Coordinates of C-alpha atoms and ligand atoms in Angstrom, one line a residue:
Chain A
X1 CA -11.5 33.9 -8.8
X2 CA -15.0 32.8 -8.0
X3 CA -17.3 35.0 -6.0
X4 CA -20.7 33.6 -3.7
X5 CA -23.0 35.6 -2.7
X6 CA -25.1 35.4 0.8
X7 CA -27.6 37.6 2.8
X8 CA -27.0 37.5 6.5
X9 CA -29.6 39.8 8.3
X10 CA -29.7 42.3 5.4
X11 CA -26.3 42.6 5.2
X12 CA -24.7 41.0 1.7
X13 CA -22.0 38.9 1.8
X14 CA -19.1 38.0 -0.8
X15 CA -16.9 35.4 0.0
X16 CA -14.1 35.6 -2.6
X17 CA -12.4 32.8 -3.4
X18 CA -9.0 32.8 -5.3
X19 CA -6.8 35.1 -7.0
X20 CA -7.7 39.1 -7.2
X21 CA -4.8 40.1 -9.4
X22 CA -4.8 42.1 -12.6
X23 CA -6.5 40.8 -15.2
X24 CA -8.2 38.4 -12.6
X25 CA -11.5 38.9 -10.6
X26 CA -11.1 42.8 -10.9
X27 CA -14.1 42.6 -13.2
X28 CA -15.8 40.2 -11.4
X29 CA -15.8 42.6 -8.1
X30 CA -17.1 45.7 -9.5
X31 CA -19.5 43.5 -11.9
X32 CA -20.8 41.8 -8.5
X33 CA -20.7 45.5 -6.5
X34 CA -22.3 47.1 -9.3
X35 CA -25.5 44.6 -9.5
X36 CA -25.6 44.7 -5.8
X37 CA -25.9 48.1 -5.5
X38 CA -28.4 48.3 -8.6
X39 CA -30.8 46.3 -6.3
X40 CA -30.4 48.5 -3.3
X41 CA -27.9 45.9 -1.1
X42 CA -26.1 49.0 0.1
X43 CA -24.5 46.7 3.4
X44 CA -21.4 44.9 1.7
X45 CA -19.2 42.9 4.2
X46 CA -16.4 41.0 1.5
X47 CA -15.1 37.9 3.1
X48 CA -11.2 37.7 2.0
X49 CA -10.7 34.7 3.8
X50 CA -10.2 32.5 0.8
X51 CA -8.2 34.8 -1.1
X52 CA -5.1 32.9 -1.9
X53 CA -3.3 36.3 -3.2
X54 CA -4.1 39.5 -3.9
X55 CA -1.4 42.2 -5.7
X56 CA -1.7 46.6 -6.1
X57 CA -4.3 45.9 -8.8
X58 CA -6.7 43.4 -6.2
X59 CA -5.5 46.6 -3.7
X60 CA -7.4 49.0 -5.6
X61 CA -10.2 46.5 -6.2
X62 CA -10.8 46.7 -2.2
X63 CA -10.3 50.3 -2.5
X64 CA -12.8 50.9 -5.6
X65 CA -15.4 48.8 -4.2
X66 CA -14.9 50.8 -1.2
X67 CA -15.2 54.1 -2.6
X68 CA -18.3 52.7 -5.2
X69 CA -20.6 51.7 -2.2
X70 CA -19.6 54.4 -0.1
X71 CA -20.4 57.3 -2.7
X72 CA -24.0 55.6 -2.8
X73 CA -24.6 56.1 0.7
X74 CA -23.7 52.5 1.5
X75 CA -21.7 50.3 3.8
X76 CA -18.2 48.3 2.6
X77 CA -16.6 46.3 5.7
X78 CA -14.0 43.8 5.1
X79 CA -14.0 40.1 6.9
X80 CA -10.7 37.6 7.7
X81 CA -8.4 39.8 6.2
X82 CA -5.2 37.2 5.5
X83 CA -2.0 38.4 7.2
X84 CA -0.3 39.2 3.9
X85 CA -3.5 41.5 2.7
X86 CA -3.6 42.9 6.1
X87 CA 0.7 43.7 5.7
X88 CA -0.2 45.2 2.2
X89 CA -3.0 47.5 3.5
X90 CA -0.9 48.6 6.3
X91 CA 2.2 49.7 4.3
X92 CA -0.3 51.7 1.7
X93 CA -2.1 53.1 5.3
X94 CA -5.4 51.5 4.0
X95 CA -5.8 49.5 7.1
X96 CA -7.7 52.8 8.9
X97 CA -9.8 53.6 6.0
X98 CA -11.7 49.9 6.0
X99 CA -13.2 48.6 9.0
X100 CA -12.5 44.9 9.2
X101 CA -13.7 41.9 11.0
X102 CA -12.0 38.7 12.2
X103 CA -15.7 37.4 13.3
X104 CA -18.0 37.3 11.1
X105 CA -21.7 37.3 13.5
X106 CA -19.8 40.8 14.9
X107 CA -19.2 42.2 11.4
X108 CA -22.6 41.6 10.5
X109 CA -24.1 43.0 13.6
X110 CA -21.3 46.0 13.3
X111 CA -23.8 47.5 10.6
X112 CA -26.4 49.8 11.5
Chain B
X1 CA 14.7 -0.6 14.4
X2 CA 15.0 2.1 11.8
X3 CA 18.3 3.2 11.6
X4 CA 18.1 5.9 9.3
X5 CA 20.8 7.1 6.7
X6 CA 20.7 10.9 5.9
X7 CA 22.7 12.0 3.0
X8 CA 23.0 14.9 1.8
X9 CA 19.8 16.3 -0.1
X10 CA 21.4 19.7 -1.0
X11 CA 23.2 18.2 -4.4
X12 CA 20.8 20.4 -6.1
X13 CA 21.9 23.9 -4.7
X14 CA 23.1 26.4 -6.9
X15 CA 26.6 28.0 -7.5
X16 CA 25.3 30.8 -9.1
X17 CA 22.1 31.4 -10.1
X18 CA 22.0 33.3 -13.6
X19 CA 18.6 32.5 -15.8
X20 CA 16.5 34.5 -18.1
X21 CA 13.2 33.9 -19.4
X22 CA 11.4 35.9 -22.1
X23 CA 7.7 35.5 -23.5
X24 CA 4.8 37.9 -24.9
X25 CA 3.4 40.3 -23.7
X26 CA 0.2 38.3 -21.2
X27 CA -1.0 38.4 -17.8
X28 CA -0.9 34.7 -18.2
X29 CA 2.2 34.4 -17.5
X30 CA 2.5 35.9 -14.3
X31 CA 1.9 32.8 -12.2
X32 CA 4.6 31.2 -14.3
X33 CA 6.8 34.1 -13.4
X34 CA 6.1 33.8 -10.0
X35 CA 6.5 30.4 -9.4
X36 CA 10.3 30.4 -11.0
X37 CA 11.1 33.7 -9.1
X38 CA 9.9 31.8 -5.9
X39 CA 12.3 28.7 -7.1
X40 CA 15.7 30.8 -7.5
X41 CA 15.1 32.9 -4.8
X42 CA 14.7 29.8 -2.6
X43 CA 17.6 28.6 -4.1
X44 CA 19.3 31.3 -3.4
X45 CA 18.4 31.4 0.4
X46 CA 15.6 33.6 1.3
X47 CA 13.0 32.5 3.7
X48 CA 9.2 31.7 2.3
X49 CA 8.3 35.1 3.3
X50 CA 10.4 36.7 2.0
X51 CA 10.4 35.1 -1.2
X52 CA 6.8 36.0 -1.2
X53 CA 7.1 39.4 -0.9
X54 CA 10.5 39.3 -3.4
X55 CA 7.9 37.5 -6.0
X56 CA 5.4 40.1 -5.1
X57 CA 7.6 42.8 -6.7
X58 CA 8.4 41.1 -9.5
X59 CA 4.5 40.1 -10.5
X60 CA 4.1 43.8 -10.4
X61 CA 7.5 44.9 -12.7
X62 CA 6.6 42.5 -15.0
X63 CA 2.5 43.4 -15.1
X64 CA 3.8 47.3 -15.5
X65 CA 6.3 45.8 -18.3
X66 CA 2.8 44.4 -19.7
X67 CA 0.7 46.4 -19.7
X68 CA 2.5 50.3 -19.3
X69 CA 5.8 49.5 -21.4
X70 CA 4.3 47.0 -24.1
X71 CA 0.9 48.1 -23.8
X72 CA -0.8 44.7 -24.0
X73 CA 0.9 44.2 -27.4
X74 CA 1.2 40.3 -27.3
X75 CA 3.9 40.4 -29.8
X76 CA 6.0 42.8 -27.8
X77 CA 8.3 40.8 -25.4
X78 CA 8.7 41.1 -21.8
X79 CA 12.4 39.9 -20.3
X80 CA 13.4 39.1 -16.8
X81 CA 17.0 38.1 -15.6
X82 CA 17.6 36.8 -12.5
X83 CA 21.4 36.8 -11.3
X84 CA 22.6 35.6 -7.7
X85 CA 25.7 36.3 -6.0
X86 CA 26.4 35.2 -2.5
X87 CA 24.4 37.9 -0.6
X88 CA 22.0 39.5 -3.3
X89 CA 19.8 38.3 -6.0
X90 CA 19.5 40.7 -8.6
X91 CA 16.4 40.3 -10.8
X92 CA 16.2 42.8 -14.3
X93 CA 12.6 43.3 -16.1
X94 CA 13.0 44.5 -19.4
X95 CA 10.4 45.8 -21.7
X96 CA 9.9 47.3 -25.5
X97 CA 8.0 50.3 -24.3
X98 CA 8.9 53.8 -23.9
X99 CA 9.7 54.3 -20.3
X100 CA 8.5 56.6 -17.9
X101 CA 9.3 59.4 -15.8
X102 CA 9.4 59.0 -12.4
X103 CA 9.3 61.7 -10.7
X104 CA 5.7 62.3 -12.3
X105 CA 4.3 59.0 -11.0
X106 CA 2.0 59.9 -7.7
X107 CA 2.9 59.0 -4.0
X108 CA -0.2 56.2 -3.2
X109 CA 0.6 57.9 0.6
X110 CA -0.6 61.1 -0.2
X111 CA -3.9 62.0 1.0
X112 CA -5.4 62.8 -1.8
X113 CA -4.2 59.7 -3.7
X114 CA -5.4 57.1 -0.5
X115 CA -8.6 56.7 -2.4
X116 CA -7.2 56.4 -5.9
X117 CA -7.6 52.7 -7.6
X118 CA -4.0 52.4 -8.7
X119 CA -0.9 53.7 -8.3
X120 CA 0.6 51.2 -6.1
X121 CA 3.1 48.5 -8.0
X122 CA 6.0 50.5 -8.0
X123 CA 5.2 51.7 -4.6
X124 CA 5.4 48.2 -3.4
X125 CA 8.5 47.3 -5.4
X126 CA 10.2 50.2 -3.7
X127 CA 9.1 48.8 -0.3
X128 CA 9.9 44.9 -0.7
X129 CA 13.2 45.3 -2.5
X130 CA 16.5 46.7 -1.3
X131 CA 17.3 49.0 -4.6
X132 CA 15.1 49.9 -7.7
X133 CA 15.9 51.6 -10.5
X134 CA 15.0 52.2 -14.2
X135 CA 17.3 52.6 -16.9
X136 CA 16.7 52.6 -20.6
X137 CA 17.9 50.0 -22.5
X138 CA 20.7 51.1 -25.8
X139 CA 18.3 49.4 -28.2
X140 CA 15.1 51.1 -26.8
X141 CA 13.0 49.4 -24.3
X142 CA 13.0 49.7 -20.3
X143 CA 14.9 48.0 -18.0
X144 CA 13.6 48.1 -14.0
X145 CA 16.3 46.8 -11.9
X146 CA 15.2 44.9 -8.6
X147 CA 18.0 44.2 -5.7
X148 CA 17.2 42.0 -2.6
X149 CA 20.5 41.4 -0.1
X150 CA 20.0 38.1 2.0
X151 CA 19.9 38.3 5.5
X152 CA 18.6 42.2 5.4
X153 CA 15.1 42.8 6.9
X154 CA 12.6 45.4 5.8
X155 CA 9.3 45.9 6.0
X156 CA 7.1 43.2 5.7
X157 CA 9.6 40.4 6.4
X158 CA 8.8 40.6 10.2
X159 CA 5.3 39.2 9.7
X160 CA 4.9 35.2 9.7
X161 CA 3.3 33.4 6.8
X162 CA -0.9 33.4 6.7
Chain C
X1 CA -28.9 30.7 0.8
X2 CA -25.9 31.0 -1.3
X3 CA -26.6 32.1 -4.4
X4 CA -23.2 31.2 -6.5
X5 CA -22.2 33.4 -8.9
X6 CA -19.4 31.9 -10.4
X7 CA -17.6 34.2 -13.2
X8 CA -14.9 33.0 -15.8
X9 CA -11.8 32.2 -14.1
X10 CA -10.1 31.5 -17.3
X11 CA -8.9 35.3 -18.2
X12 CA -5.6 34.4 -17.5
X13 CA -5.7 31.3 -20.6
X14 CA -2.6 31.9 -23.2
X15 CA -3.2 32.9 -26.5
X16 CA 0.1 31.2 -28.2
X17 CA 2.3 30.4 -25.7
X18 CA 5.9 31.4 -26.4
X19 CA 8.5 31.6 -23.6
X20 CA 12.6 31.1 -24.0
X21 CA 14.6 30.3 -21.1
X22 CA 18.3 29.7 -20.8
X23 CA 20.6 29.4 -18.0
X24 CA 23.5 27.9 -17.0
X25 CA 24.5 24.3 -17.2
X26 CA 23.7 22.9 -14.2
X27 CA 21.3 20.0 -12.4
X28 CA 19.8 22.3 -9.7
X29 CA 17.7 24.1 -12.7
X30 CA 16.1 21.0 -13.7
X31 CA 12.7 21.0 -11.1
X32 CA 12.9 24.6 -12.3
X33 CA 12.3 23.5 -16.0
X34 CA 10.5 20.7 -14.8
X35 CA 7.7 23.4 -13.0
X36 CA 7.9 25.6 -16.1
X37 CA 7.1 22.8 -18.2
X38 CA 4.1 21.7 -16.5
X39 CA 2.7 25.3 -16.3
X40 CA 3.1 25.9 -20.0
X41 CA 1.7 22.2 -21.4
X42 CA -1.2 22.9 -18.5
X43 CA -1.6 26.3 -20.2
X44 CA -1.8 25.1 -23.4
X45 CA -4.1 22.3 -22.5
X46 CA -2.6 18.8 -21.9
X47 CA -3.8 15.9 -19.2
X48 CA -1.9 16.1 -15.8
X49 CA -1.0 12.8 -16.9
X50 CA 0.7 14.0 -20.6
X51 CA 2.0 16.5 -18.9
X52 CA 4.1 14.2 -16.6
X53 CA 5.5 12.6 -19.7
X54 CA 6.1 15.5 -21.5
X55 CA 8.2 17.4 -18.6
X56 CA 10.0 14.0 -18.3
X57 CA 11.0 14.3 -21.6
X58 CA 12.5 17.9 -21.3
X59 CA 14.2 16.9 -18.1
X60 CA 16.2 14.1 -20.2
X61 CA 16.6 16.6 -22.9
X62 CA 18.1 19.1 -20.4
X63 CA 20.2 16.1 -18.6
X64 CA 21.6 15.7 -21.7
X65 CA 22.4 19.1 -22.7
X66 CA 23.8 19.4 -19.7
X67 CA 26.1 16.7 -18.9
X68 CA 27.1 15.6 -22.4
X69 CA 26.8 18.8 -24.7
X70 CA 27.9 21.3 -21.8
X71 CA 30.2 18.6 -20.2
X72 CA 28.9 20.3 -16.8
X73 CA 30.4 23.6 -17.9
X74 CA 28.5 26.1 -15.7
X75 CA 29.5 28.5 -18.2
X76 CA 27.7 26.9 -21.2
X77 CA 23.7 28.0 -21.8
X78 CA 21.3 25.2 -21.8
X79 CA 17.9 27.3 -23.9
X80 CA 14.6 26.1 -23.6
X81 CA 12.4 27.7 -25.8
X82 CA 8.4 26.7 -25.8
X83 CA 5.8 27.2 -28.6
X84 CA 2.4 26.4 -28.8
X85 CA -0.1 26.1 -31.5
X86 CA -3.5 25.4 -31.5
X87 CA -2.9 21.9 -32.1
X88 CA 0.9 21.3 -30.4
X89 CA 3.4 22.0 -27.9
X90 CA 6.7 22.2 -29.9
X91 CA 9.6 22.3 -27.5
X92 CA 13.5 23.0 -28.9
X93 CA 15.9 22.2 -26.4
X94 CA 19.5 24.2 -27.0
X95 CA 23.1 23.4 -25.9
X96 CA 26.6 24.4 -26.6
X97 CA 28.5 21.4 -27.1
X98 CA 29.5 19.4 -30.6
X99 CA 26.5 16.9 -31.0
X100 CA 26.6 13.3 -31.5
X101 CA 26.0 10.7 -34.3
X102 CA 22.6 9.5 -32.8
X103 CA 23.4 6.5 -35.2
X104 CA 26.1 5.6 -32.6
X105 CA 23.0 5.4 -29.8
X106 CA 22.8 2.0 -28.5
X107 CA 19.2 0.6 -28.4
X108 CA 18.4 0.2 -24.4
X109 CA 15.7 -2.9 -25.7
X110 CA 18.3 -4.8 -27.2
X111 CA 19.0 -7.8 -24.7
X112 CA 22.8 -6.9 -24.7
X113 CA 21.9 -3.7 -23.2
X114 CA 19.2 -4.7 -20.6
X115 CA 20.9 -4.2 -18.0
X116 CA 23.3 -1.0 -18.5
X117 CA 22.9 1.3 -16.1
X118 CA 22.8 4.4 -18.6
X119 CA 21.2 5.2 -21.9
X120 CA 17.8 5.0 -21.2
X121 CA 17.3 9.1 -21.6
X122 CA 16.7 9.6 -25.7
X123 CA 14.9 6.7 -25.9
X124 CA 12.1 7.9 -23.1
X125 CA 12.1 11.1 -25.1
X126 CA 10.7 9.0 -28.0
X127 CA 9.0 7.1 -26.2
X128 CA 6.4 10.2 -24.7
X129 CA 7.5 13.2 -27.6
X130 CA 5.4 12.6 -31.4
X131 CA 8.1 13.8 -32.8
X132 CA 12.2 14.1 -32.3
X133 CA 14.8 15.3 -33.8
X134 CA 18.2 16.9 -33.6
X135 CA 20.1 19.5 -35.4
X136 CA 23.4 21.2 -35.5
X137 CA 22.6 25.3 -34.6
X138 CA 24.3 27.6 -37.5
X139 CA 26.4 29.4 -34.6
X140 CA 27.6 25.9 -33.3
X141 CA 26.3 23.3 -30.8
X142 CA 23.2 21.1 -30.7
X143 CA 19.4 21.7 -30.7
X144 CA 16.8 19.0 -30.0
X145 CA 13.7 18.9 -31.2
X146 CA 10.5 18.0 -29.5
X147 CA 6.9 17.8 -30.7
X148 CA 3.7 16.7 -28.8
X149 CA 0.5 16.9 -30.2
X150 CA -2.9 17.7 -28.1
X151 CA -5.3 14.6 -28.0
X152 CA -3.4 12.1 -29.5
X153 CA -2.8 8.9 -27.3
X154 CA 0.8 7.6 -26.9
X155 CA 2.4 4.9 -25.1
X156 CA 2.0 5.6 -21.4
X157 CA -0.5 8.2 -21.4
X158 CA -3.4 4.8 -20.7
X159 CA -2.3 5.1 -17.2
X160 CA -3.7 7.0 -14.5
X161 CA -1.6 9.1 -11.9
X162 CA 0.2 7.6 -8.9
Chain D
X1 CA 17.2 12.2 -1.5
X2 CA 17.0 9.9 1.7
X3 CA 16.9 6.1 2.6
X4 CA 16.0 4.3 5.4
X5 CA 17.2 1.1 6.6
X6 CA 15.6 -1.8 8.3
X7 CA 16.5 -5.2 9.0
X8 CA 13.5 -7.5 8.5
X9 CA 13.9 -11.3 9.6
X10 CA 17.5 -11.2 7.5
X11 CA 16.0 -9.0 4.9
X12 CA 17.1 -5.8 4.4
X13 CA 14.8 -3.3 3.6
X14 CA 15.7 0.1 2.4
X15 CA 12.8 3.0 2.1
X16 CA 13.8 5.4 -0.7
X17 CA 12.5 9.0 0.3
X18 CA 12.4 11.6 -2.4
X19 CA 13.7 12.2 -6.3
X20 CA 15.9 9.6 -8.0
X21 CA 17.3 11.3 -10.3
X22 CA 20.4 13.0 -12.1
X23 CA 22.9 14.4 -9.5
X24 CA 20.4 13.6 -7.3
X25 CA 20.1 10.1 -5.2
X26 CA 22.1 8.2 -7.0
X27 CA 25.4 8.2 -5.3
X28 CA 22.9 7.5 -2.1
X29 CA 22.1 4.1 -3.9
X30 CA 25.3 3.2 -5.2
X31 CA 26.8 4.2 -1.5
X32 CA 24.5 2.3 0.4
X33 CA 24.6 -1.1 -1.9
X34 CA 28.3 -1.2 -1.6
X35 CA 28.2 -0.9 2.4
X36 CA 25.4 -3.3 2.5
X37 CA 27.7 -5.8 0.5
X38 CA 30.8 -5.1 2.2
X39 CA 29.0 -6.2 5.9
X40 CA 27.4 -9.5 3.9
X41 CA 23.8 -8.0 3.7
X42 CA 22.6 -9.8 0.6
X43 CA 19.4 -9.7 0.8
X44 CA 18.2 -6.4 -0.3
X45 CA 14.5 -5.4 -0.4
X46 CA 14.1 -1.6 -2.2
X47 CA 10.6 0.0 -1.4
X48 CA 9.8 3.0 -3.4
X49 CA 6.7 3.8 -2.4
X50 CA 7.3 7.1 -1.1
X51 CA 9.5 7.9 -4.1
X52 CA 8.4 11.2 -5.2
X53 CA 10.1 11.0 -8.9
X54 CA 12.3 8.8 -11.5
X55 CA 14.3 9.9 -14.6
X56 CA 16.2 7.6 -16.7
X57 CA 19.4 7.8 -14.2
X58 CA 16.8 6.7 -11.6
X59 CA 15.9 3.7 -13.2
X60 CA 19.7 2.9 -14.4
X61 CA 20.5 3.0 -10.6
X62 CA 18.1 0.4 -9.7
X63 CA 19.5 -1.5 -13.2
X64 CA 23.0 -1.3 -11.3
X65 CA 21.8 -2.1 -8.4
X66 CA 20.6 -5.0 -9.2
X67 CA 23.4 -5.8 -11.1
X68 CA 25.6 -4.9 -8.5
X69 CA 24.0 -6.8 -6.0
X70 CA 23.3 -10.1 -8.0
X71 CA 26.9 -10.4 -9.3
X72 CA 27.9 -10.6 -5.6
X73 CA 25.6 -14.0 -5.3
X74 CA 23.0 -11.5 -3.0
X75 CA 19.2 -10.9 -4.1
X76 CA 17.4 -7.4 -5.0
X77 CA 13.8 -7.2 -5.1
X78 CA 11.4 -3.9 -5.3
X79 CA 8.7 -3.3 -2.9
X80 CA 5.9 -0.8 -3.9
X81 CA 6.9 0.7 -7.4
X82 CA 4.6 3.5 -8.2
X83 CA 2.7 3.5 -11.2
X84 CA 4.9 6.2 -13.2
X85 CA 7.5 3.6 -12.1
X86 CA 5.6 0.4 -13.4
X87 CA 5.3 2.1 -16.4
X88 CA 9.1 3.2 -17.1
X89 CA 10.2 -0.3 -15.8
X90 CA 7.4 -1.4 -18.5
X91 CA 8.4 0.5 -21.6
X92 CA 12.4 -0.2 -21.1
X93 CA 11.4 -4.3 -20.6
X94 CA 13.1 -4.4 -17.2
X95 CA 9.5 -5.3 -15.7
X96 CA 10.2 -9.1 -15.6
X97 CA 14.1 -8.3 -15.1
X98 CA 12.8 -6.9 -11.0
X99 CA 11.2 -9.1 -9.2
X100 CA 8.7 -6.5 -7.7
X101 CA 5.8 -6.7 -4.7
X102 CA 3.1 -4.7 -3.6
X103 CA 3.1 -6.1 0.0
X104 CA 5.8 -6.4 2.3
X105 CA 5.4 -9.2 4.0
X106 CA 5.1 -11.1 0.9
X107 CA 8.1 -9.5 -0.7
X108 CA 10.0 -10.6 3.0
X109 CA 9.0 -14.0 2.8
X110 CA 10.1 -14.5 -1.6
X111 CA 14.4 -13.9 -0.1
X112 CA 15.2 -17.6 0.2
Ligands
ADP201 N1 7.3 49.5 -17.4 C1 6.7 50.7 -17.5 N2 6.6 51.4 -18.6 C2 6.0 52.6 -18.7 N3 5.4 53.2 -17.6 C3 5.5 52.6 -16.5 C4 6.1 51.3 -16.3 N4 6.0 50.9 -15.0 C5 5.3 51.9 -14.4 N5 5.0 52.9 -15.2 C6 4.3 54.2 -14.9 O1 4.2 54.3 -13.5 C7 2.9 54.4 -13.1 C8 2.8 53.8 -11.7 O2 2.9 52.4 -11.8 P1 2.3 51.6 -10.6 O3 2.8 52.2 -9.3 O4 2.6 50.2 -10.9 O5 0.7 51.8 -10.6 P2 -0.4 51.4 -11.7 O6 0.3 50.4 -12.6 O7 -1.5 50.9 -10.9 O8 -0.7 52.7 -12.5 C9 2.0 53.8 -14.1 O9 0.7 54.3 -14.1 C10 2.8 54.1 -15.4 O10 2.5 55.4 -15.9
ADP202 N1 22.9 17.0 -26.0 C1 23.8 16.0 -26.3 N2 25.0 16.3 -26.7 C2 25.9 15.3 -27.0 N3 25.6 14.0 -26.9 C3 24.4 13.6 -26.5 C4 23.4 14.6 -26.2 N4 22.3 14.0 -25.9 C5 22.6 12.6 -26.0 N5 23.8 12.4 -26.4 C6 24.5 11.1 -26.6 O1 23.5 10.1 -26.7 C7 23.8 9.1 -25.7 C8 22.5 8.5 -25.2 O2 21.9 9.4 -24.4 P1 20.8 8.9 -23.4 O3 19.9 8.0 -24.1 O4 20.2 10.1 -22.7 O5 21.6 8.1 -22.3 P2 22.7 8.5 -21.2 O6 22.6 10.0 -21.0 O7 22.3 7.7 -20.0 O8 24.0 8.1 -21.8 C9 24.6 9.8 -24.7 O9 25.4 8.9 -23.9 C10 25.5 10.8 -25.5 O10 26.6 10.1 -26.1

């Protein structure tokens, strides 16, 4: 799993690339969230997009980074969900807790 | 032009599928484990998504068998069987740890769990496959028992390929 | 613009890869052995190009278990078991039948056997393997031997992929 | 397994598609020989250029194929060997055995 970073009108992008599976990328999520937030980006928007699979544990990586940036008065929106991600978030009635984006100019413009 | 011949390509299908594989205790494996859990079950006859969500389950017996039954111990063994008959596949994960009991492991649905990091592998196990159990083994160890029937749709199955 | 952060996406490298397979005796399992094959010599750190030659090998290996120590008994186990150290891939190849007097093996070079259709199948083994053997097992039947060693440059390893 | 067959000026040309392997393809070969042979096609061009993989039984089928075909006064030729190919073919000495091209025309214009 690879992350890159990108600032689009003060909002922070990560486009994840890869696997988020246990033992894979689940440290390098909260390491990226964690620095992010340490420098005040509080308005995440994590691009899934090229995710090529994601299990429970990459689940609760979504969910933790979620709950991290959120507790710090920030802002965690999720772009180009895959179908299967979307599938696995709906059956673990995720899907209402994230606000997600299949366009990415709206998602960014979506935060306040 | 081109007259084609089309013989039969399906020399290779199984009679019964019946394999086990057994290696230590690493996340490493998992893609390994996936990618032969994707071969028999397309062997067997299940459609790429549902093979996914069939391999899905399995990543997530055998990462519990990891790291909850053989706690990361690389020298502890994990064990999966995978046994067809004509309108199931059958897929065992065995471990060396202590087992578990069930009823004490949280619903992810529950409100006040929605927000938890984990909690969720068994949960989608129970949702891909047909039947799940656990059983302890007679020489010690766990054994989670995996059922999918062919031609049987549950959730997830209805959705197309990404 | 795109600052890259790119993290270590070799978590999920073996320690000492060790994995046993077995199944039934029959052709369909061979792209199966062939897949595990490449993920385990990839995992323990061999060219794409090695890797073709080594998984060769173990499909000859596993024809042979197959159709002349199992005599296509679907009954009969073929086991696989892989083992890496730091330095090797050693690869033992198990099956049920009576062995063979590998004395009695015709060489496939010598003119007389040119053009034979068969018997070409031990001989690519030594061909791509560093080292081959094969010995009775103390509860009956036949294990081969295989050995391939990291960096070391054998006969059809020069080439590059097609 | 599958094969393809052309008629090129009194040539015929048969496109391998696919594994040659144990329990795989080579009945196809030996099948498609003999009913080349029985209807006085002689002239036998094999590509195997979109020939995916080759074990030892592989290789003995073109052996018997050639065999087959040259015992019957016909001629077989290979079009387009791959290089894992080239390389088996090399090893078992049964590179100068084939008469092989990489360009069809060529390989059409060598039947006599
Ligand atoms: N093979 C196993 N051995 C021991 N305990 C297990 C095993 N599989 C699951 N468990 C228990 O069930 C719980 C729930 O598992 P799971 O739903 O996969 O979520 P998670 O692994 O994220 O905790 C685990 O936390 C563990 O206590
Ligand atoms: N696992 C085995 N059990 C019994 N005999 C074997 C085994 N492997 C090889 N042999 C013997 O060695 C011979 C040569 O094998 P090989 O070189 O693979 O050629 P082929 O399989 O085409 O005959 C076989 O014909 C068989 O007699």
């Amino acid at each position: 799993m690879t992350i890159d970073t990108r600032s689009v009108n003060g909002v922070t992008v990560l486009d994840l690339h890869g696997k988020v599976t246990i033992g894979e990328g689940s440290r390098e999520v909260r390491e990226t969230i964690r620095e992010l937030l340490k420098n005040e980006n509080k308005n995440i928007l994590m691009n899934l997009g090229d995710v090529s699979y994601v299990d429970s544990a990459g689940i609760g990586e979504l969910v933790s980074s979620y709950t991290t940036v959120t507790n710090q008065g920030g802002q965690f929106k999720l772009l180009n969900l895959t179908k299967k991600i979307r599938e696995l978030l709906a059956i673990t009635k995720l899907l209402t807790v994230f606000d997600s984006f299949d366009d990415e100019t709206a998602a960014v413009g979506s935060f306040s | 032009m081109g007259e084609e011949i089309r013989k039969d390509n399906q020399v290779h299908s199984l009679g019964k599928a019946d394999l086990h594989l057994s290696f230590g205790s690493q996340f490493g494996y998992l893609d390994l484990v996936q990618e032969v859990c994707d071969s028999i079950s397309r062997m067997v006859g299940f459609d790429e998504d549902t093979r996914y969500w069939i391999c899905l389950s399995i990543r997530e017996s055998v990462s519990n068998a990891i790291q909850h039954g053989n706690k990361m111990d690389e020298n502890k063994k994990v064990g999966i069987q995978f046994e067809s008959f004509p309108d199931r596949l059958v897929i065992l994960v065995q471990d060396e740890g202590e087992g578990f009991d069930e009823s004490q492991v949280r619903d992810p649905l529950d409100p006040k769990n929605l927000l938890k990091p984990g909690g969720r592998g068994v949960f989608f196990v129970r949702s891909f496959m047909d039947e799940v159990g656990f059983e302890p083994l007679p020489g010690g160890g766990l054994q989670m028992r995996m059922e999918k029937r062919l031609n049987h749709k549950k959730q997830g199955e209805e959705e197309n390929d990404n």
